PDB file of C-alpha atoms in Angstrom:
ATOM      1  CA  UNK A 201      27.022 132.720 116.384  1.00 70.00           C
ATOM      2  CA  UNK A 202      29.872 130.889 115.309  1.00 81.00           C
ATOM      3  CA  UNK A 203      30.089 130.022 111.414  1.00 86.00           C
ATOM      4  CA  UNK A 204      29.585 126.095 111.170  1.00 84.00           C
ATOM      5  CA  UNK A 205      33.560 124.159 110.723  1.00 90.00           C
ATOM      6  CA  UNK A 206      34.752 122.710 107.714  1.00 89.00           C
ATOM      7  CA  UNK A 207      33.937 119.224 109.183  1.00 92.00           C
ATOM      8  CA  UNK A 208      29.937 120.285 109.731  1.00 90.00           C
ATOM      9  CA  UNK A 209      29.407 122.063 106.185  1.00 89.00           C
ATOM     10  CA  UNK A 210      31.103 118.509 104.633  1.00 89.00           C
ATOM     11  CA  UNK A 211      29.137 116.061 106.908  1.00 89.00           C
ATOM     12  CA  UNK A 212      25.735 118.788 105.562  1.00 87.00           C
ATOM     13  CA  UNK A 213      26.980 118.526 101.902  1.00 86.00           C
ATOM     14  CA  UNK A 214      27.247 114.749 102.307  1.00 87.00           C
ATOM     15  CA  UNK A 215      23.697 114.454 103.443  1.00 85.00           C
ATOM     16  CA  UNK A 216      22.192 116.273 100.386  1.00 88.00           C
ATOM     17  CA  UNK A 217      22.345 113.635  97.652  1.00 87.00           C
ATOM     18  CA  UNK A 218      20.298 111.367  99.826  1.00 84.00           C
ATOM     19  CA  UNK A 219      17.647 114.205 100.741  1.00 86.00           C
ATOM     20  CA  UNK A 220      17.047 115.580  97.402  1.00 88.00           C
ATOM     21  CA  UNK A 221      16.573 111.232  95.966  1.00 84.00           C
ATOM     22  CA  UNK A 222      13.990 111.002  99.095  1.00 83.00           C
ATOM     23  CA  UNK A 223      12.182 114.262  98.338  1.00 86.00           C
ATOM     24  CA  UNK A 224      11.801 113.712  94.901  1.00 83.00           C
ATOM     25  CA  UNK A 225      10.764 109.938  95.792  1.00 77.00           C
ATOM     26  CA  UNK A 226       7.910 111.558  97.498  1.00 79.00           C
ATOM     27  CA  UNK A 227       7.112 113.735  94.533  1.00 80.00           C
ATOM     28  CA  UNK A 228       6.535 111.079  91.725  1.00 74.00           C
ATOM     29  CA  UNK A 229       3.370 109.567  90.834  1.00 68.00           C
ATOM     30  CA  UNK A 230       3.514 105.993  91.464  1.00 66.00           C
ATOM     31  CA  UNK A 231       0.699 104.995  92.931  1.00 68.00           C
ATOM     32  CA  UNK A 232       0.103 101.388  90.896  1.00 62.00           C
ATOM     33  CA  UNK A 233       3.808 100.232  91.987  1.00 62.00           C
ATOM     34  CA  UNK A 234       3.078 101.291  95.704  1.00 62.00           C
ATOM     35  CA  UNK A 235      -0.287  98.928  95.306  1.00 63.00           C
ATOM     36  CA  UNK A 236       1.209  96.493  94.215  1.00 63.00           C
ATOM     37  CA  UNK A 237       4.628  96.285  96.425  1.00 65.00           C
ATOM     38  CA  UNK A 238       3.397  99.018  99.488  1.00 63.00           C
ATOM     39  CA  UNK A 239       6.298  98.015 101.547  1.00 66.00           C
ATOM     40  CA  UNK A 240       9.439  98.772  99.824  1.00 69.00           C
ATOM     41  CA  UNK A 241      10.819 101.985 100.881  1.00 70.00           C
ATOM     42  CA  UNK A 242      13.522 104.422  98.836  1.00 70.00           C
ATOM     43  CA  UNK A 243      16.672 104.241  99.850  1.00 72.00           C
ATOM     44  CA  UNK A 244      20.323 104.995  98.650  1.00 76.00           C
ATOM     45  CA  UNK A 245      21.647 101.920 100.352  1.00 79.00           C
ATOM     46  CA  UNK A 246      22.372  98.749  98.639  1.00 81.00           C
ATOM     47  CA  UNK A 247      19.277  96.270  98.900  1.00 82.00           C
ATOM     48  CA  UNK A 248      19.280  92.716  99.463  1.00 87.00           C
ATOM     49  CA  UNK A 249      17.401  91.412  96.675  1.00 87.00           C
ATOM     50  CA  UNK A 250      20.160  92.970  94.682  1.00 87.00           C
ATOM     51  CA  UNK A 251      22.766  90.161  95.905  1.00 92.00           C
ATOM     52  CA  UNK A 252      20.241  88.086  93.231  1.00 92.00           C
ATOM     53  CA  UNK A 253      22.306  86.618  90.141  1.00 93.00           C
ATOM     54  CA  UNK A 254      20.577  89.029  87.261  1.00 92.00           C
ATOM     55  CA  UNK A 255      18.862  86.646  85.354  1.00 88.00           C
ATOM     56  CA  UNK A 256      16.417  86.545  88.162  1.00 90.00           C
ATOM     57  CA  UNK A 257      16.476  89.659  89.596  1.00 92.00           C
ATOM     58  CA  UNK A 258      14.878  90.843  85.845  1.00 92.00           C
ATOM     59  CA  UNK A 259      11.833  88.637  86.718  1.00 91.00           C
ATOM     60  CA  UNK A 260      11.487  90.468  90.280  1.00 91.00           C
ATOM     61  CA  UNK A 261      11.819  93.907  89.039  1.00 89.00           C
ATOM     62  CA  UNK A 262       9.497  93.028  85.799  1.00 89.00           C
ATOM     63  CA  UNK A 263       6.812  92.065  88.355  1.00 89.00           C
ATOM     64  CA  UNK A 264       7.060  95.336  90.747  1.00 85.00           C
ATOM     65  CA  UNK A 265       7.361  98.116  87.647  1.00 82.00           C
ATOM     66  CA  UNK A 266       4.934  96.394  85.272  1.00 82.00           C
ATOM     67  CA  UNK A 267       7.066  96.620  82.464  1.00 84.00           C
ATOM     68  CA  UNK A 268       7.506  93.620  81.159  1.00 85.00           C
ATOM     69  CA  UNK A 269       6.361  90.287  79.434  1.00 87.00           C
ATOM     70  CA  UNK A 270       2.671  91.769  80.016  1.00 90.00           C
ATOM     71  CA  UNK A 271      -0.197  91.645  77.833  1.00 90.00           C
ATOM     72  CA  UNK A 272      -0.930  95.503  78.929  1.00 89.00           C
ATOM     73  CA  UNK A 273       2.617  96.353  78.383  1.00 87.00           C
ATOM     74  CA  UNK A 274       2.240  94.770  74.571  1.00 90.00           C
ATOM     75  CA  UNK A 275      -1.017  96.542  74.118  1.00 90.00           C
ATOM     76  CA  UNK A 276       0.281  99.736  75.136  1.00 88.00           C
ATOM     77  CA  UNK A 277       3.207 100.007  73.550  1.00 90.00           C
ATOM     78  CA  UNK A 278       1.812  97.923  70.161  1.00 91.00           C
ATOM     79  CA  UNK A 279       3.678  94.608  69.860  1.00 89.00           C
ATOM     80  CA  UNK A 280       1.263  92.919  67.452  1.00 88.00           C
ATOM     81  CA  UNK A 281       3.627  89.663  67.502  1.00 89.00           C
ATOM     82  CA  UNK A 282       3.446  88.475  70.817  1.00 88.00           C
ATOM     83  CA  UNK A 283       1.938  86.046  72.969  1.00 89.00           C
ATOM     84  CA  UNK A 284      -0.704  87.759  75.617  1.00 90.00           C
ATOM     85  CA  UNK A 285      -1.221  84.523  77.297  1.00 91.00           C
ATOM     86  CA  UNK A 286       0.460  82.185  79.854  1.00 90.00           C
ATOM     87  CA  UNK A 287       0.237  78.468  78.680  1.00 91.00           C
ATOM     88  CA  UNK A 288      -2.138  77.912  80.995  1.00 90.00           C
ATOM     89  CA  UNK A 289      -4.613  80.180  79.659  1.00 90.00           C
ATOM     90  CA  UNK A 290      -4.542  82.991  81.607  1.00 91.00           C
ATOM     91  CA  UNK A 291      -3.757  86.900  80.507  1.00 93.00           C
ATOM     92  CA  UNK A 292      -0.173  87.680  81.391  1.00 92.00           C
ATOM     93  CA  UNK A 293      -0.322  90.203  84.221  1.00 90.00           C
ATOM     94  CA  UNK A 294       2.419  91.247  86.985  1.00 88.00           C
ATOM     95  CA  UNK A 295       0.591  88.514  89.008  1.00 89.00           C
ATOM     96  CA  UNK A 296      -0.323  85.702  86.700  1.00 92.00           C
ATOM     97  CA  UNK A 297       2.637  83.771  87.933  1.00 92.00           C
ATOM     98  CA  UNK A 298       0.947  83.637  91.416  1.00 94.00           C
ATOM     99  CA  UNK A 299      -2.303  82.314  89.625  1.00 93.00           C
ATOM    100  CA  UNK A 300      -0.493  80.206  87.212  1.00 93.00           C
ATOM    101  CA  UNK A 301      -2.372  76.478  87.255  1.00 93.00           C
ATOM    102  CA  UNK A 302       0.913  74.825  85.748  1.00 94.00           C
ATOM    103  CA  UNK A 303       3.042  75.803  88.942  1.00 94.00           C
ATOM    104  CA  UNK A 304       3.480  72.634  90.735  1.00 94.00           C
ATOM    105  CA  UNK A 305       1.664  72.725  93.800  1.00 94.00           C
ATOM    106  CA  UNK A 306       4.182  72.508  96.244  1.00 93.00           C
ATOM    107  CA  UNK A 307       5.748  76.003  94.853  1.00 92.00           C
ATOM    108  CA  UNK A 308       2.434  77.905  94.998  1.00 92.00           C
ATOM    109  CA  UNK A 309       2.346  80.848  96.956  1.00 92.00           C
ATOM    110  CA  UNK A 310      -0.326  80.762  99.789  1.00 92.00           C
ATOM    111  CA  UNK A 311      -2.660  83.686  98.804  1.00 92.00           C
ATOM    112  CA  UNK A 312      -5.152  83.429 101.695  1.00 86.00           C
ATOM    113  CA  UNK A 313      -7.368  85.067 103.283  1.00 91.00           C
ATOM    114  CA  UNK A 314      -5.965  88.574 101.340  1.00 92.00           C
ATOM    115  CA  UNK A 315      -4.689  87.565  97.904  1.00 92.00           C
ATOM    116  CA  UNK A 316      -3.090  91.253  97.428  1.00 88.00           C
ATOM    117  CA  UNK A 317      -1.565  91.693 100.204  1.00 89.00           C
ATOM    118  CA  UNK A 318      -0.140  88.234  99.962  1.00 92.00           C
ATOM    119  CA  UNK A 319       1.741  89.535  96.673  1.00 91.00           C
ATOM    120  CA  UNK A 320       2.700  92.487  97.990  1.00 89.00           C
ATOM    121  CA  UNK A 321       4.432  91.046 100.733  1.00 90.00           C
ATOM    122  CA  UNK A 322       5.886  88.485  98.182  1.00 93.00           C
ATOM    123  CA  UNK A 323       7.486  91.103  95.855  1.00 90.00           C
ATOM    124  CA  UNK A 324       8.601  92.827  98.742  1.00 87.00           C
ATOM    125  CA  UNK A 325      10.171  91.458 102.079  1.00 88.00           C
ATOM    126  CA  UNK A 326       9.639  88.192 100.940  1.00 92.00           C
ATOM    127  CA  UNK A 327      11.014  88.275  97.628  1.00 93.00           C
ATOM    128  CA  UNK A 328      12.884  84.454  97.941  1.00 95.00           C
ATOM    129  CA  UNK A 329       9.465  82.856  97.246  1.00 94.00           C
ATOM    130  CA  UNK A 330       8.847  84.651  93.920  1.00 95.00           C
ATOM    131  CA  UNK A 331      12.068  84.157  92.933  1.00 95.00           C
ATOM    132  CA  UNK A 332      11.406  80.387  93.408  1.00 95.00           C
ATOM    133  CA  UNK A 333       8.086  80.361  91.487  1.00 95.00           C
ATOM    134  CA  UNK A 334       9.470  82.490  88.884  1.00 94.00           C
ATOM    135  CA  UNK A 335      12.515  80.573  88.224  1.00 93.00           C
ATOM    136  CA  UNK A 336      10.752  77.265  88.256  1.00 93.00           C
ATOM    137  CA  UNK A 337       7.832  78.960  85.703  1.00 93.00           C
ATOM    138  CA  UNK A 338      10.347  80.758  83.262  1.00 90.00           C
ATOM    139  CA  UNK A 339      12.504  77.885  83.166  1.00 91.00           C
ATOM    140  CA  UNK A 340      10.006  75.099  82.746  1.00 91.00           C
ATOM    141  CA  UNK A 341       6.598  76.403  81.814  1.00 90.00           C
ATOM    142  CA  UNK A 342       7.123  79.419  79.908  1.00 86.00           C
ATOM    143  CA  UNK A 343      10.599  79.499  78.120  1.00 77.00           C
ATOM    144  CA  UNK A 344       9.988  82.209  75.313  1.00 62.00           C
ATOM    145  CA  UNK A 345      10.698  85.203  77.907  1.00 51.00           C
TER     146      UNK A 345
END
């Protein structure tokens, strides 16, 4: 057996980066971020919500990691001096946006017959129509984040 070329040992060595990022994607405990947004997939390559201007783009990835504007996330980590409610009343969650009575209702997000799923599939593959909410809700209803 022949010993593998230059050109196969670089093409192998190339590969690597993207194998150890997927193995240790498979390794970590996430399982509240893949209940909440089951469909997105690791990958190395550049994703299309990322063509998003930033300042919504931090609303988007707020929502899928939990770590944000939360009441949970300012319980857990202390903040005394915050506001745990959206103005409509509700307890600020990942979702509350979706729930959110002060979202005209022409933006509202159709959450039938499997609320859930619904948001999963709108912080995933159809991230446009958070965005929308969000930016209308951040802009008009809730201003302080």
């Amino acid at each position: 057996m022949m010993a593998p070329s230059i050109s196969q040992t670089h093409r192998a060595v190339r590969q690597l980066p993207r194998q150890y990022f997927l193995d240790w994607w498979n390794s970590i405990e996430k399982a509240t971020y893949r209940r909440q947004t089951p469909n997105i997939k690791a990958d190395l390559s550049k994703l299309p919500e990322l063509e998003v201007p930033r300042k919504q783009l931090r609303f988007l990835l707020a929502a899928r990691t939990n770590h944000g504007d939360f009441a949970t996330y300012h319980e857990r980590f202390h903040h005394h001096n915050t506001i745990l409610e959206c103005p409509c009343g509700r307890e600020k969650t990942p979702t509350y946006i979706f729930y959110c009575r002060k979202i005209p209702p022409a933006l509202r997000a159709r959450l039938t017959p499997e609320p859930e799923k619904a948001i999963a599939r709108y912080l995933s593959e159809q991230y446009e129509v958070f965005l929308r909410i969000a930016e209308v809700y951040f802009n008009r209803i809730c201003r302080a984040y």
